PDB file of C-alpha atoms in Angstrom:
ATOM      1  CA  GLN Y  12       0.035   0.002  -0.119  1.00 94.00           C
ATOM      2  CA  VAL Y  13       1.347   3.198  -0.715  1.00 96.00           C
ATOM      3  CA  ARG Y  14       1.678   6.085   1.617  1.00 97.00           C
ATOM      4  CA  MET Y  15       3.111   9.566   1.375  1.00 98.00           C
ATOM      5  CA  VAL Y  16       2.619  11.564   4.477  1.00 97.00           C
ATOM      6  CA  GLU Y  17       3.627  15.444   4.823  1.00 97.00           C
ATOM      7  CA  SER Y  18       4.824  17.355   7.745  1.00 98.00           C
ATOM      8  CA  GLY Y  19       6.517  20.485   8.674  1.00 98.00           C
ATOM      9  CA  GLY Y  20       3.412  23.080   7.786  1.00 98.00           C
ATOM     10  CA  GLY Y  21       2.770  25.603  10.315  1.00 98.00           C
ATOM     11  CA  SER Y  22       2.135  29.319  10.408  1.00 98.00           C
ATOM     12  CA  VAL Y  23       5.016  31.990  10.143  1.00 98.00           C
ATOM     13  CA  GLN Y  24       5.449  35.976   9.610  1.00 98.00           C
ATOM     14  CA  THR Y  25       6.929  37.233   6.183  1.00 98.00           C
ATOM     15  CA  GLY Y  26      10.577  36.365   6.160  1.00 98.00           C
ATOM     16  CA  GLY Y  27      10.057  33.399   8.025  1.00 98.00           C
ATOM     17  CA  SER Y  28      11.329  29.549   7.109  1.00 98.00           C
ATOM     18  CA  LEU Y  29       9.836  26.489   7.113  1.00 98.00           C
ATOM     19  CA  ARG Y  30      11.098  22.837   6.119  1.00 98.00           C
ATOM     20  CA  LEU Y  31       8.405  20.392   4.624  1.00 98.00           C
ATOM     21  CA  SER Y  32       8.838  16.871   4.523  1.00 98.00           C
ATOM     22  CA  CYS Y  33       7.182  13.976   2.677  1.00 98.00           C
ATOM     23  CA  VAL Y  34       7.785  10.269   3.888  1.00 98.00           C
ATOM     24  CA  ALA Y  35       7.021   7.696   1.274  1.00 98.00           C
ATOM     25  CA  SER Y  36       6.288   4.270   1.473  1.00 97.00           C
ATOM     26  CA  GLY Y  37       4.955   1.129  -0.722  1.00 95.00           C
ATOM     27  CA  TYR Y  38       6.971   2.013  -3.832  1.00 96.00           C
ATOM     28  CA  THR Y  39      10.486   2.225  -4.868  1.00 96.00           C
ATOM     29  CA  PHE Y  40      11.197   6.049  -4.207  1.00 97.00           C
ATOM     30  CA  SER Y  41      14.529   6.150  -6.031  1.00 97.00           C
ATOM     31  CA  THR Y  42      12.715   5.593  -9.339  1.00 97.00           C
ATOM     32  CA  TYR Y  43      10.182   8.035  -9.091  1.00 97.00           C
ATOM     33  CA  TYR Y  44      10.271  11.598  -9.870  1.00 97.00           C
ATOM     34  CA  MET Y  45       8.986  13.746  -6.610  1.00 98.00           C
ATOM     35  CA  GLY Y  46       7.170  17.009  -6.695  1.00 98.00           C
ATOM     36  CA  TRP Y  47       5.757  19.612  -4.371  1.00 98.00           C
ATOM     37  CA  PHE Y  48       2.514  21.328  -5.450  1.00 98.00           C
ATOM     38  CA  ARG Y  49       0.294  23.704  -3.114  1.00 98.00           C
ATOM     39  CA  ALA Y  50      -3.292  25.048  -3.654  1.00 97.00           C
ATOM     40  CA  ALA Y  51      -4.544  28.345  -2.236  1.00 95.00           C
ATOM     41  CA  PRO Y  52      -8.241  28.996  -1.543  1.00 89.00           C
ATOM     42  CA  GLY Y  53      -9.898  29.986  -4.930  1.00 91.00           C
ATOM     43  CA  LYS Y  54      -6.704  28.812  -6.805  1.00 93.00           C
ATOM     44  CA  GLU Y  55      -6.064  25.996  -8.946  1.00 93.00           C
ATOM     45  CA  ARG Y  56      -3.383  23.561  -7.658  1.00 95.00           C
ATOM     46  CA  GLU Y  57       0.226  24.688  -8.874  1.00 97.00           C
ATOM     47  CA  GLY Y  58       3.730  23.019  -9.056  1.00 98.00           C
ATOM     48  CA  VAL Y  59       6.161  24.387  -6.641  1.00 98.00           C
ATOM     49  CA  ALA Y  60       9.281  22.413  -7.353  1.00 98.00           C
ATOM     50  CA  VAL Y  61      10.217  18.938  -8.696  1.00 98.00           C
ATOM     51  CA  ILE Y  62      13.470  16.933  -8.693  1.00 98.00           C
ATOM     52  CA  ASP Y  63      14.027  13.961 -11.081  1.00 96.00           C
ATOM     53  CA  THR Y  64      15.657  10.690 -10.135  1.00 96.00           C
ATOM     54  CA  ASP Y  65      19.216  12.295 -10.485  1.00 95.00           C
ATOM     55  CA  GLY Y  66      18.621  15.194  -8.188  1.00 95.00           C
ATOM     56  CA  ARG Y  67      17.926  17.523 -11.272  1.00 96.00           C
ATOM     57  CA  ALA Y  68      15.582  20.285  -9.854  1.00 97.00           C
ATOM     58  CA  VAL Y  69      12.828  22.761 -11.250  1.00 98.00           C
ATOM     59  CA  TYR Y  70      11.019  25.380  -9.789  1.00 98.00           C
ATOM     60  CA  SER Y  71       8.133  27.794 -10.300  1.00 98.00           C
ATOM     61  CA  ASP Y  72       9.233  31.392 -11.097  1.00 98.00           C
ATOM     62  CA  SER Y  73       7.461  32.523  -7.934  1.00 97.00           C
ATOM     63  CA  VAL Y  74       9.491  30.505  -5.472  1.00 98.00           C
ATOM     64  CA  LYS Y  75      13.033  30.196  -7.360  1.00 98.00           C
ATOM     65  CA  GLY Y  76      15.843  31.446  -5.412  1.00 98.00           C
ATOM     66  CA  ARG Y  77      13.836  30.945  -1.731  1.00 98.00           C
ATOM     67  CA  PHE Y  78      12.788  27.287  -2.146  1.00 98.00           C
ATOM     68  CA  THR Y  79      14.902  24.340  -2.141  1.00 98.00           C
ATOM     69  CA  ILE Y  80      13.640  20.561  -2.989  1.00 98.00           C
ATOM     70  CA  SER Y  81      15.738  17.686  -2.167  1.00 98.00           C
ATOM     71  CA  ARG Y  82      15.586  14.112  -1.524  1.00 98.00           C
ATOM     72  CA  ASP Y  83      16.945  11.286   0.377  1.00 98.00           C
ATOM     73  CA  ASN Y  84      16.604   8.003  -1.003  1.00 98.00           C
ATOM     74  CA  ALA Y  85      17.930   6.121   1.597  1.00 98.00           C
ATOM     75  CA  LYS Y  86      15.179   7.535   3.936  1.00 98.00           C
ATOM     76  CA  ASN Y  87      12.333   7.525   0.920  1.00 98.00           C
ATOM     77  CA  THR Y  88      12.187  11.208   2.143  1.00 98.00           C
ATOM     78  CA  LEU Y  89      11.350  14.436  -0.115  1.00 98.00           C
ATOM     79  CA  TYR Y  90      12.029  17.730   1.603  1.00 98.00           C
ATOM     80  CA  LEU Y  91      10.916  21.470   0.726  1.00 98.00           C
ATOM     81  CA  GLN Y  92      13.342  24.260   2.205  1.00 98.00           C
ATOM     82  CA  MET Y  93      11.128  27.361   2.237  1.00 98.00           C
ATOM     83  CA  ASN Y  94      12.920  30.794   3.327  1.00 98.00           C
ATOM     84  CA  ASP Y  95      11.641  34.263   3.025  1.00 98.00           C
ATOM     85  CA  LEU Y  96       8.373  33.253   3.313  1.00 98.00           C
ATOM     86  CA  LYS Y  97       5.679  35.597   1.706  1.00 98.00           C
ATOM     87  CA  PRO Y  98       1.801  36.058   2.414  1.00 97.00           C
ATOM     88  CA  GLU Y  99       1.120  34.610  -1.283  1.00 96.00           C
ATOM     89  CA  ASP Y 100       3.175  31.369  -0.355  1.00 98.00           C
ATOM     90  CA  THR Y 101       0.150  30.729   1.873  1.00 98.00           C
ATOM     91  CA  ALA Y 102      -1.431  27.316   0.702  1.00 98.00           C
ATOM     92  CA  MET Y 103      -1.899  23.487   1.409  1.00 98.00           C
ATOM     93  CA  TYR Y 104       1.089  21.621   0.059  1.00 98.00           C
ATOM     94  CA  TYR Y 105       1.374  18.455  -1.424  1.00 98.00           C
ATOM     95  CA  CYS Y 106       3.835  15.925  -2.195  1.00 98.00           C
ATOM     96  CA  ALA Y 107       3.432  13.884  -5.484  1.00 98.00           C
ATOM     97  CA  ALA Y 108       5.418  10.875  -7.160  1.00 97.00           C
ATOM     98  CA  GLU Y 109       5.450  10.112 -10.924  1.00 96.00           C
ATOM     99  CA  SER Y 110       7.085   7.225 -12.349  1.00 93.00           C
ATOM    100  CA  TRP Y 111       7.728   8.956 -15.664  1.00 85.00           C
ATOM    101  CA  THR Y 112       7.785  12.039 -16.919  1.00 86.00           C
ATOM    102  CA  THR Y 113      10.473  15.271 -17.176  1.00 92.00           C
ATOM    103  CA  PRO Y 114      10.774  17.537 -14.446  1.00 94.00           C
ATOM    104  CA  GLU Y 115       9.567  20.642 -16.255  1.00 95.00           C
ATOM    105  CA  THR Y 116       6.225  18.627 -17.293  1.00 95.00           C
ATOM    106  CA  MET Y 117       5.308  17.559 -14.020  1.00 96.00           C
ATOM    107  CA  LEU Y 118       5.784  21.036 -12.529  1.00 97.00           C
ATOM    108  CA  ARG Y 119       3.716  22.470 -15.424  1.00 95.00           C
ATOM    109  CA  ARG Y 120       1.029  19.898 -15.236  1.00 94.00           C
ATOM    110  CA  ALA Y 121       0.347  19.803 -11.388  1.00 89.00           C
ATOM    111  CA  THR Y 122      -2.219  16.859 -11.610  1.00 90.00           C
ATOM    112  CA  GLY Y 123      -2.918  13.559 -12.453  1.00 90.00           C
ATOM    113  CA  PHE Y 124       0.044  11.718 -10.830  1.00 94.00           C
ATOM    114  CA  PRO Y 125      -0.732   8.122  -9.361  1.00 93.00           C
ATOM    115  CA  TYR Y 126       0.736   9.064  -5.953  1.00 96.00           C
ATOM    116  CA  TRP Y 127      -0.267  12.050  -3.362  1.00 97.00           C
ATOM    117  CA  GLY Y 128       0.412  12.934   0.009  1.00 97.00           C
ATOM    118  CA  GLN Y 129      -2.773  14.442   2.260  1.00 96.00           C
ATOM    119  CA  GLY Y 130      -1.029  17.690   2.508  1.00 97.00           C
ATOM    120  CA  THR Y 131       0.153  20.070   5.144  1.00 98.00           C
ATOM    121  CA  GLN Y 132      -0.878  23.418   5.662  1.00 98.00           C
ATOM    122  CA  VAL Y 133       1.342  26.748   5.227  1.00 98.00           C
ATOM    123  CA  THR Y 134       0.078  30.166   6.426  1.00 98.00           C
ATOM    124  CA  VAL Y 135       2.324  33.062   6.152  1.00 98.00           C
ATOM    125  CA  SER Y 136       1.226  36.134   8.001  1.00 97.00           C
ATOM    126  CA  SER Y 137       2.450  39.654   7.276  1.00 92.00           C
TER     127      SER Y 137
END
């Protein structure tokens, strides 16, 4: 049974930092492309960052330079380090896994992947 469990969300002030984690089980984590996506109230889900099986990462323009995605295949864990947070970063953050794609395609699609976590809320106040 596939499980993906996010953690690390919370409430911070503008300029603060958070580190999200996504622990996966039930599939071969190291062979999957992994991504972080977010959904704000009233908005469509959007791609935040994607990392391929070799560790190459791509980011949305809105988070480039502030967020860093990484993975630890030995721990079956995906991370998202979020620095210099802004109120517009407020959203539910989800991790997702896809077996075959390109990082750019996965980031752009933001939907339709086989495995998803349940989400963790990030709230940034001004």
